[in-house]
GROMACS .gro file of N, CA and C in nm:
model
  339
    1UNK      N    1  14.324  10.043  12.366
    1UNK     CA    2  14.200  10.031  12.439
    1UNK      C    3  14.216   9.939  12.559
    2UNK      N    4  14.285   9.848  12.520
    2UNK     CA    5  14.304   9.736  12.684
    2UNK      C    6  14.384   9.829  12.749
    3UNK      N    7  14.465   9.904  12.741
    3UNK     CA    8  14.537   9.994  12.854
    3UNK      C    9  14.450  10.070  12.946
    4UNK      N   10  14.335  10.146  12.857
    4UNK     CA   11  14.203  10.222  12.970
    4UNK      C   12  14.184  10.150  13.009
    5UNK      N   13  14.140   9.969  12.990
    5UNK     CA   14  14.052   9.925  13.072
    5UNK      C   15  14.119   9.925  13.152
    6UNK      N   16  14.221   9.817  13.132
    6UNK     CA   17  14.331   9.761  13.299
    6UNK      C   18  14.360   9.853  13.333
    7UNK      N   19  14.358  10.015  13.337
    7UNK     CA   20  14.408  10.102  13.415
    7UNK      C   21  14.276  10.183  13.462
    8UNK      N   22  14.151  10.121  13.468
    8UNK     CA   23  14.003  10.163  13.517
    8UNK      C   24  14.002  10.069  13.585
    9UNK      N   25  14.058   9.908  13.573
    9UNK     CA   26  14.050   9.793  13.684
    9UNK      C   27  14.103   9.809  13.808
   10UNK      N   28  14.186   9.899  13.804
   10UNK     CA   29  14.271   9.866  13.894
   10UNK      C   30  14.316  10.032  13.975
   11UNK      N   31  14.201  10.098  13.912
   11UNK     CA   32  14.176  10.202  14.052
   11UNK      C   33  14.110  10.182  14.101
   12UNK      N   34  14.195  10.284  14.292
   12UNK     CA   35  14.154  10.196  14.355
   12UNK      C   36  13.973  10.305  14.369
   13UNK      N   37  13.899  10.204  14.468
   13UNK     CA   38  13.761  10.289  14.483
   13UNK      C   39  13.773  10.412  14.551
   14UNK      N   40  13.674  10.491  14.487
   14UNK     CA   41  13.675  10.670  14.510
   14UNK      C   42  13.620  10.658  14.659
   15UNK      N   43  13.659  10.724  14.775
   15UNK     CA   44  13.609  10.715  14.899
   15UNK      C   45  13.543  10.849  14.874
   16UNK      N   46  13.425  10.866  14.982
   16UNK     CA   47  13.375  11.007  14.979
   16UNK      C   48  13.203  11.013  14.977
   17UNK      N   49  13.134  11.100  14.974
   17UNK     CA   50  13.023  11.113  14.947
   17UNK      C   51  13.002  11.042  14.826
   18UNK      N   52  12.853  10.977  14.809
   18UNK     CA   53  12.796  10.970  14.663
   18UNK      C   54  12.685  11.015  14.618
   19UNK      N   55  12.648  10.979  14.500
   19UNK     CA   56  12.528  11.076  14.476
   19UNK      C   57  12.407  11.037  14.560
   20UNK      N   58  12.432  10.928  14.593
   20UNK     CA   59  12.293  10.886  14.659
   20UNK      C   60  12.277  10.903  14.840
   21UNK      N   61  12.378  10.953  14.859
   21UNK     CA   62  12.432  11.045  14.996
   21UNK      C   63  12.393  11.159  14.973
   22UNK      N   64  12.405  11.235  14.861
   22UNK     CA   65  12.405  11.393  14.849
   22UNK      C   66  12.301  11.436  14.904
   23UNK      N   67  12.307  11.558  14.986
   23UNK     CA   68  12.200  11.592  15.030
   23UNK      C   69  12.096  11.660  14.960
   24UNK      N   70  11.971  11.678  14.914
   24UNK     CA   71  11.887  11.731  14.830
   24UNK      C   72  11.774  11.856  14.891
   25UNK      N   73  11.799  11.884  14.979
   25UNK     CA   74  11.719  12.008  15.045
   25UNK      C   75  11.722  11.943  15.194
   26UNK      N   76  11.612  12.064  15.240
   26UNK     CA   77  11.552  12.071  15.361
   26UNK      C   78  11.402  12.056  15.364
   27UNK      N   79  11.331  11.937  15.443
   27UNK     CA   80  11.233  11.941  15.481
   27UNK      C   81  11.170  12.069  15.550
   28UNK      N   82  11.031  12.159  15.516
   28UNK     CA   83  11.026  12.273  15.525
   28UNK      C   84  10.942  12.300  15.563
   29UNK      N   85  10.828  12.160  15.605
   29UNK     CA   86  10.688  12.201  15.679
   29UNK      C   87  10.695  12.208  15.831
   30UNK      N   88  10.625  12.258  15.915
   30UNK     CA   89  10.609  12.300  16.011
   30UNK      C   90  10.498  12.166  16.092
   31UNK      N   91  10.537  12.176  16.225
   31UNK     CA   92  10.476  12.116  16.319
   31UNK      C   93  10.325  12.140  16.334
   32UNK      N   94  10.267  12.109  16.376
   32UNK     CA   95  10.092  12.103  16.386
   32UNK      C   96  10.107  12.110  16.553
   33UNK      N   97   9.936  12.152  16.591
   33UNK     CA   98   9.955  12.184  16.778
   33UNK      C   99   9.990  12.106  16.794
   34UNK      N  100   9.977  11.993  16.780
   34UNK     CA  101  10.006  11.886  16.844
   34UNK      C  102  10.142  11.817  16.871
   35UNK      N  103  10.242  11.868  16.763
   35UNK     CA  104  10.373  11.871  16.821
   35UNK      C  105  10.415  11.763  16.693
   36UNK      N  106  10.334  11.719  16.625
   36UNK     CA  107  10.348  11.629  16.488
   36UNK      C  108  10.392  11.718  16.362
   37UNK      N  109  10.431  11.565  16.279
   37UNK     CA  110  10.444  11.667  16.095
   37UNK      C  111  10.346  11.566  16.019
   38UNK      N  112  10.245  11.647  15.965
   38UNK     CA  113  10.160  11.573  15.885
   38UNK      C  114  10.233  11.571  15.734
   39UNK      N  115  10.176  11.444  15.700
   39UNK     CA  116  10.250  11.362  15.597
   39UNK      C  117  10.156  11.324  15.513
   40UNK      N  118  10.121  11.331  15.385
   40UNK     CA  119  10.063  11.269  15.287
   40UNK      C  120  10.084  11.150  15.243
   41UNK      N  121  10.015  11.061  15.297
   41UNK     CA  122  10.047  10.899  15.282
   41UNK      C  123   9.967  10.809  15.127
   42UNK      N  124  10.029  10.815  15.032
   42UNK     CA  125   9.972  10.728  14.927
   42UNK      C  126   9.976  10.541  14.932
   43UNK      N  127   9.847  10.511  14.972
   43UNK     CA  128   9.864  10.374  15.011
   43UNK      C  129   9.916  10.230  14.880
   44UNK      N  130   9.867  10.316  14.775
   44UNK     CA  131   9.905  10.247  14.704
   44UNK      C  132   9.769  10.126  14.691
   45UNK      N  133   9.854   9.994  14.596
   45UNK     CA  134   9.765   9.913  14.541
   45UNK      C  135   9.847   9.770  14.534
   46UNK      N  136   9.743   9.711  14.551
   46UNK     CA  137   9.824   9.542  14.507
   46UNK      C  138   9.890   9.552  14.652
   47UNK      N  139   9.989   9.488  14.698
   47UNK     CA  140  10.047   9.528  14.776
   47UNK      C  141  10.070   9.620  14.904
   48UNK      N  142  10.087   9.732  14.822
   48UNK     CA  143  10.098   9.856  14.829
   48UNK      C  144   9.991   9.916  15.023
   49UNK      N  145   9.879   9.887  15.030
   49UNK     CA  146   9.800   9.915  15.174
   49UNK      C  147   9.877   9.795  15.251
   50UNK      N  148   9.951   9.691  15.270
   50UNK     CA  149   9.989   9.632  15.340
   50UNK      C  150  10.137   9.664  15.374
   51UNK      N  151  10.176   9.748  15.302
   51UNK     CA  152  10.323   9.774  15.325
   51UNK      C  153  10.292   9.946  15.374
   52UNK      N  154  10.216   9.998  15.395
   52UNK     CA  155  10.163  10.100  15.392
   52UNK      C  156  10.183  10.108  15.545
   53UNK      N  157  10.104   9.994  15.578
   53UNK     CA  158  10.024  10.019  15.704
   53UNK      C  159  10.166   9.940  15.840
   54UNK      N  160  10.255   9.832  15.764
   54UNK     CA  161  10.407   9.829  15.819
   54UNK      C  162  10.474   9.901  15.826
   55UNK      N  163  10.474   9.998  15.748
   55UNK     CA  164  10.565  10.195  15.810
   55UNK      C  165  10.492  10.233  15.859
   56UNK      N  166  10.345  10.263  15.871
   56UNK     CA  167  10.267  10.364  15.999
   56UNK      C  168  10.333  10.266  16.129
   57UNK      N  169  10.344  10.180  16.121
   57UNK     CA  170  10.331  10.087  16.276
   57UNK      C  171  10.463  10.119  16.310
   58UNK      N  172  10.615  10.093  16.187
   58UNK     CA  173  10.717  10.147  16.222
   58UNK      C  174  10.764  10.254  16.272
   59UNK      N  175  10.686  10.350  16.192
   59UNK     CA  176  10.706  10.494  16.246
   59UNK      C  177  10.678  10.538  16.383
   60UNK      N  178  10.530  10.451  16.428
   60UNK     CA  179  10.480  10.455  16.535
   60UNK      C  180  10.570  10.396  16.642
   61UNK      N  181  10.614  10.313  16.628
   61UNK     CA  182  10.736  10.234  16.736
   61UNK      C  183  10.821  10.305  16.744
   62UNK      N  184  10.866  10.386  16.666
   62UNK     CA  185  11.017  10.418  16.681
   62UNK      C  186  10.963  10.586  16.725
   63UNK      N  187  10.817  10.637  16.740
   63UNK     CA  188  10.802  10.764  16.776
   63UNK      C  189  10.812  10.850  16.725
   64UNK      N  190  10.792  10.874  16.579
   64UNK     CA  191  10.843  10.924  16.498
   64UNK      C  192  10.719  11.077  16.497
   65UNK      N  193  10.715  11.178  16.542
   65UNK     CA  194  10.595  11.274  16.505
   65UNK      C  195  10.581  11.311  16.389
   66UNK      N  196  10.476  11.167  16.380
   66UNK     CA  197  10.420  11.207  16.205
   66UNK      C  198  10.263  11.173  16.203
   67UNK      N  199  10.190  11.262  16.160
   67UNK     CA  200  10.028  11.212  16.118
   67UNK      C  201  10.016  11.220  16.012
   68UNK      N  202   9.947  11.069  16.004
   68UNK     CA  203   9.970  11.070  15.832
   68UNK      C  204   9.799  11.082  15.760
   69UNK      N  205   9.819  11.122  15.652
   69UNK     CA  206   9.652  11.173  15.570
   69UNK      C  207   9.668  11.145  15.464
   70UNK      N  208   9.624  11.028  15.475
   70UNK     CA  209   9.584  10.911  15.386
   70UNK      C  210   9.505  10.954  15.222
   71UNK      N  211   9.570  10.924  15.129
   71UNK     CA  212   9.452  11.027  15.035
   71UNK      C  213   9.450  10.894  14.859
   72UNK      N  214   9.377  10.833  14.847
   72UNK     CA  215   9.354  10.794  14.758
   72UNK      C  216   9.428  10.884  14.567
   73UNK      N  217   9.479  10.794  14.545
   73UNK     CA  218   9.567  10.852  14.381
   73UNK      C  219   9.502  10.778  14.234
   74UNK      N  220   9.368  10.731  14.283
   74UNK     CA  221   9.322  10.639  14.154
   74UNK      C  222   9.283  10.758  14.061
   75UNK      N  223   9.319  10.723  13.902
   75UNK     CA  224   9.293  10.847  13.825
   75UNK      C  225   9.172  10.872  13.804
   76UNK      N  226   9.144  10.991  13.770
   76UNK     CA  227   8.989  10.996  13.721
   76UNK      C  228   9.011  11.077  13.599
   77UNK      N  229   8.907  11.087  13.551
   77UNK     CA  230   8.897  11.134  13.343
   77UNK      C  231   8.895  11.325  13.406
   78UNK      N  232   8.971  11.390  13.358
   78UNK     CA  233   8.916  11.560  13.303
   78UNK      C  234   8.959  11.576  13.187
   79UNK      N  235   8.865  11.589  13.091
   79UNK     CA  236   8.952  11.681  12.965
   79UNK      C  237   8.992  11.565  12.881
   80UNK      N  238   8.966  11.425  12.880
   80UNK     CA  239   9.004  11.331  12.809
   80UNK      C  240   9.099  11.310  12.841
   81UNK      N  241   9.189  11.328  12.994
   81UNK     CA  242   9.285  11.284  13.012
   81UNK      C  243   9.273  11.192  13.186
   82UNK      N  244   9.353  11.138  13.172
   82UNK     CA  245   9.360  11.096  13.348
   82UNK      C  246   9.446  11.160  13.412
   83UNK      N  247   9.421  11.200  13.555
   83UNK     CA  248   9.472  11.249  13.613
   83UNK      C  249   9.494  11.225  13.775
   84UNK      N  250   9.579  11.262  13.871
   84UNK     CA  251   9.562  11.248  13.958
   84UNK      C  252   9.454  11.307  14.014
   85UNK      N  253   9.360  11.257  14.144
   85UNK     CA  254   9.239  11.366  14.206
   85UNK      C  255   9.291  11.438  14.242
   86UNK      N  256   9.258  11.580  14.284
   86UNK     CA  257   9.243  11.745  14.303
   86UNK      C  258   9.275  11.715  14.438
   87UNK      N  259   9.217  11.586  14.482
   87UNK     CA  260   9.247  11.611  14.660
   87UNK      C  261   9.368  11.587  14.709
   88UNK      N  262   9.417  11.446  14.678
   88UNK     CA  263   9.544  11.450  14.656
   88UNK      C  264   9.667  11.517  14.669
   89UNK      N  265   9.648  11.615  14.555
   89UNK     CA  266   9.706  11.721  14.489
   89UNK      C  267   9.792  11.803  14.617
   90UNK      N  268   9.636  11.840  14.636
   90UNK     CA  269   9.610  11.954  14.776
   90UNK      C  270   9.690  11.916  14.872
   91UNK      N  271   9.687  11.776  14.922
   91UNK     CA  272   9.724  11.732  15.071
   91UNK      C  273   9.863  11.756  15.053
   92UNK      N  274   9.920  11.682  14.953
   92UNK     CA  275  10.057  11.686  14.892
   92UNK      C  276  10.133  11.788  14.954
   93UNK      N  277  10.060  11.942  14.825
   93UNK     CA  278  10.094  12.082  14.801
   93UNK      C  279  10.128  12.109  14.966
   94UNK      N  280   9.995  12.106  15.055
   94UNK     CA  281   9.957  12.157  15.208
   94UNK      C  282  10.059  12.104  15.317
   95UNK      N  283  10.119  11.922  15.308
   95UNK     CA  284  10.161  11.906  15.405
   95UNK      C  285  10.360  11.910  15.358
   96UNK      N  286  10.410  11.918  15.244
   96UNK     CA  287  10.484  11.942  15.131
   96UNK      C  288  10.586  11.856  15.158
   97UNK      N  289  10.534  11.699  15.231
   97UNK     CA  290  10.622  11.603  15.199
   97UNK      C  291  10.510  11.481  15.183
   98UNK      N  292  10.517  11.317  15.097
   98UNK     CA  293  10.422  11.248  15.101
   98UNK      C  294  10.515  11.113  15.047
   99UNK      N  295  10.455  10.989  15.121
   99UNK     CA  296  10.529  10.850  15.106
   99UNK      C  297  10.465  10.784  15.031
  100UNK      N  298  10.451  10.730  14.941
  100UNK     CA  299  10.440  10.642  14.836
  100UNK      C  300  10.406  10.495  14.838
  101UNK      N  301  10.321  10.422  14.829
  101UNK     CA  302  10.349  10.272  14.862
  101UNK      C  303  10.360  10.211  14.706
  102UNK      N  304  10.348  10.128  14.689
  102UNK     CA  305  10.376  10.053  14.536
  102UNK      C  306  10.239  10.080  14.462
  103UNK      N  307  10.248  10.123  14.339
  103UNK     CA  308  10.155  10.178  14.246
  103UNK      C  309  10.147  10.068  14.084
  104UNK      N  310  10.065  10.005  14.071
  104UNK     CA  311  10.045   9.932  13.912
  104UNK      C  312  10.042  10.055  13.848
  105UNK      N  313  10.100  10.052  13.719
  105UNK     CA  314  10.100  10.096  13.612
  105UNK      C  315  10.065  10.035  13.519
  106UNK      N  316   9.928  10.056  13.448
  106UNK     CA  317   9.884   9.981  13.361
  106UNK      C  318   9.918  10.020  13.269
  107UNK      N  319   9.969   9.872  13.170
  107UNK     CA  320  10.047   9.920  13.056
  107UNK      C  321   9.895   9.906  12.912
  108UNK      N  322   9.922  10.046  12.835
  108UNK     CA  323   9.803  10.023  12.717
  108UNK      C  324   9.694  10.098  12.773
  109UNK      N  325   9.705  10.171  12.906
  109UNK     CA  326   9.517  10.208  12.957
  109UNK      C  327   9.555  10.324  12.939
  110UNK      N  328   9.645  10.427  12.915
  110UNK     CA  329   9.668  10.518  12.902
  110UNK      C  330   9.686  10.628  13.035
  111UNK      N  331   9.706  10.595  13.093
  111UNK     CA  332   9.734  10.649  13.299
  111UNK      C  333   9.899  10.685  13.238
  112UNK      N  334   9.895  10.808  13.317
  112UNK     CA  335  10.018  10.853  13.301
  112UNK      C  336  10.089  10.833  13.422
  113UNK      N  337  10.245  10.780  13.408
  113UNK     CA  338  10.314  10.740  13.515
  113UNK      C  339  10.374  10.805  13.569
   0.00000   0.00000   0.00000
């Protein structure tokens, strides 16, 4: 067993792509008249609207054609369950990319993560 290790120590590092390089598709929505890509922006919580609103400003500096549509993710009850809102959903589905800001997960309330 000490032979695998010292002979796992002492290769050398794999050069090359990694997984976190790999490419995972193609962005696939389309431009708006205006020459923008609308974006589904989840502002998030705690935190989360202040770091929100430091990438709109970034994006904005650097020119980035993006309009973003802002859509609230607080759960609401259907069916005895929580869920994300319907609107949400939609903007998501419609603009088919969306950024995330930091989200609490309450532990024990039953919100699915």
């Amino acid at each position: 067993m000490f032979s695998t290790v010292r002979r796992l120590a002492v290769r050398p590092a794999r050069l090359g792509r990694t997984m976190a390089t790999a490419p995972t598709g193609q962005y696939a929505g389309q431009k708006n008249s205006r020459g923008n890509y609308e974006v589904t922006l989840i502002p998030g919580d705690g935190i989360g609207p202040e770091i929100s609103k430091s990438v709109e400003r970034i994006f904005a500096a650097a020119q980035v054609p993006v309009e973003w549509e802002a859509v609230d993710v607080t759960p609401v009850l259907r069916d005895g369950k929580t869920v994300i809102p319907d609107e949400a959903l939609h903007s998501i589905l419609r603009t088919k990319i969306a950024l995330k800001g930091p989200l609490a997960t309450p532990i024990g309330k039953g919100h699915v993560s």
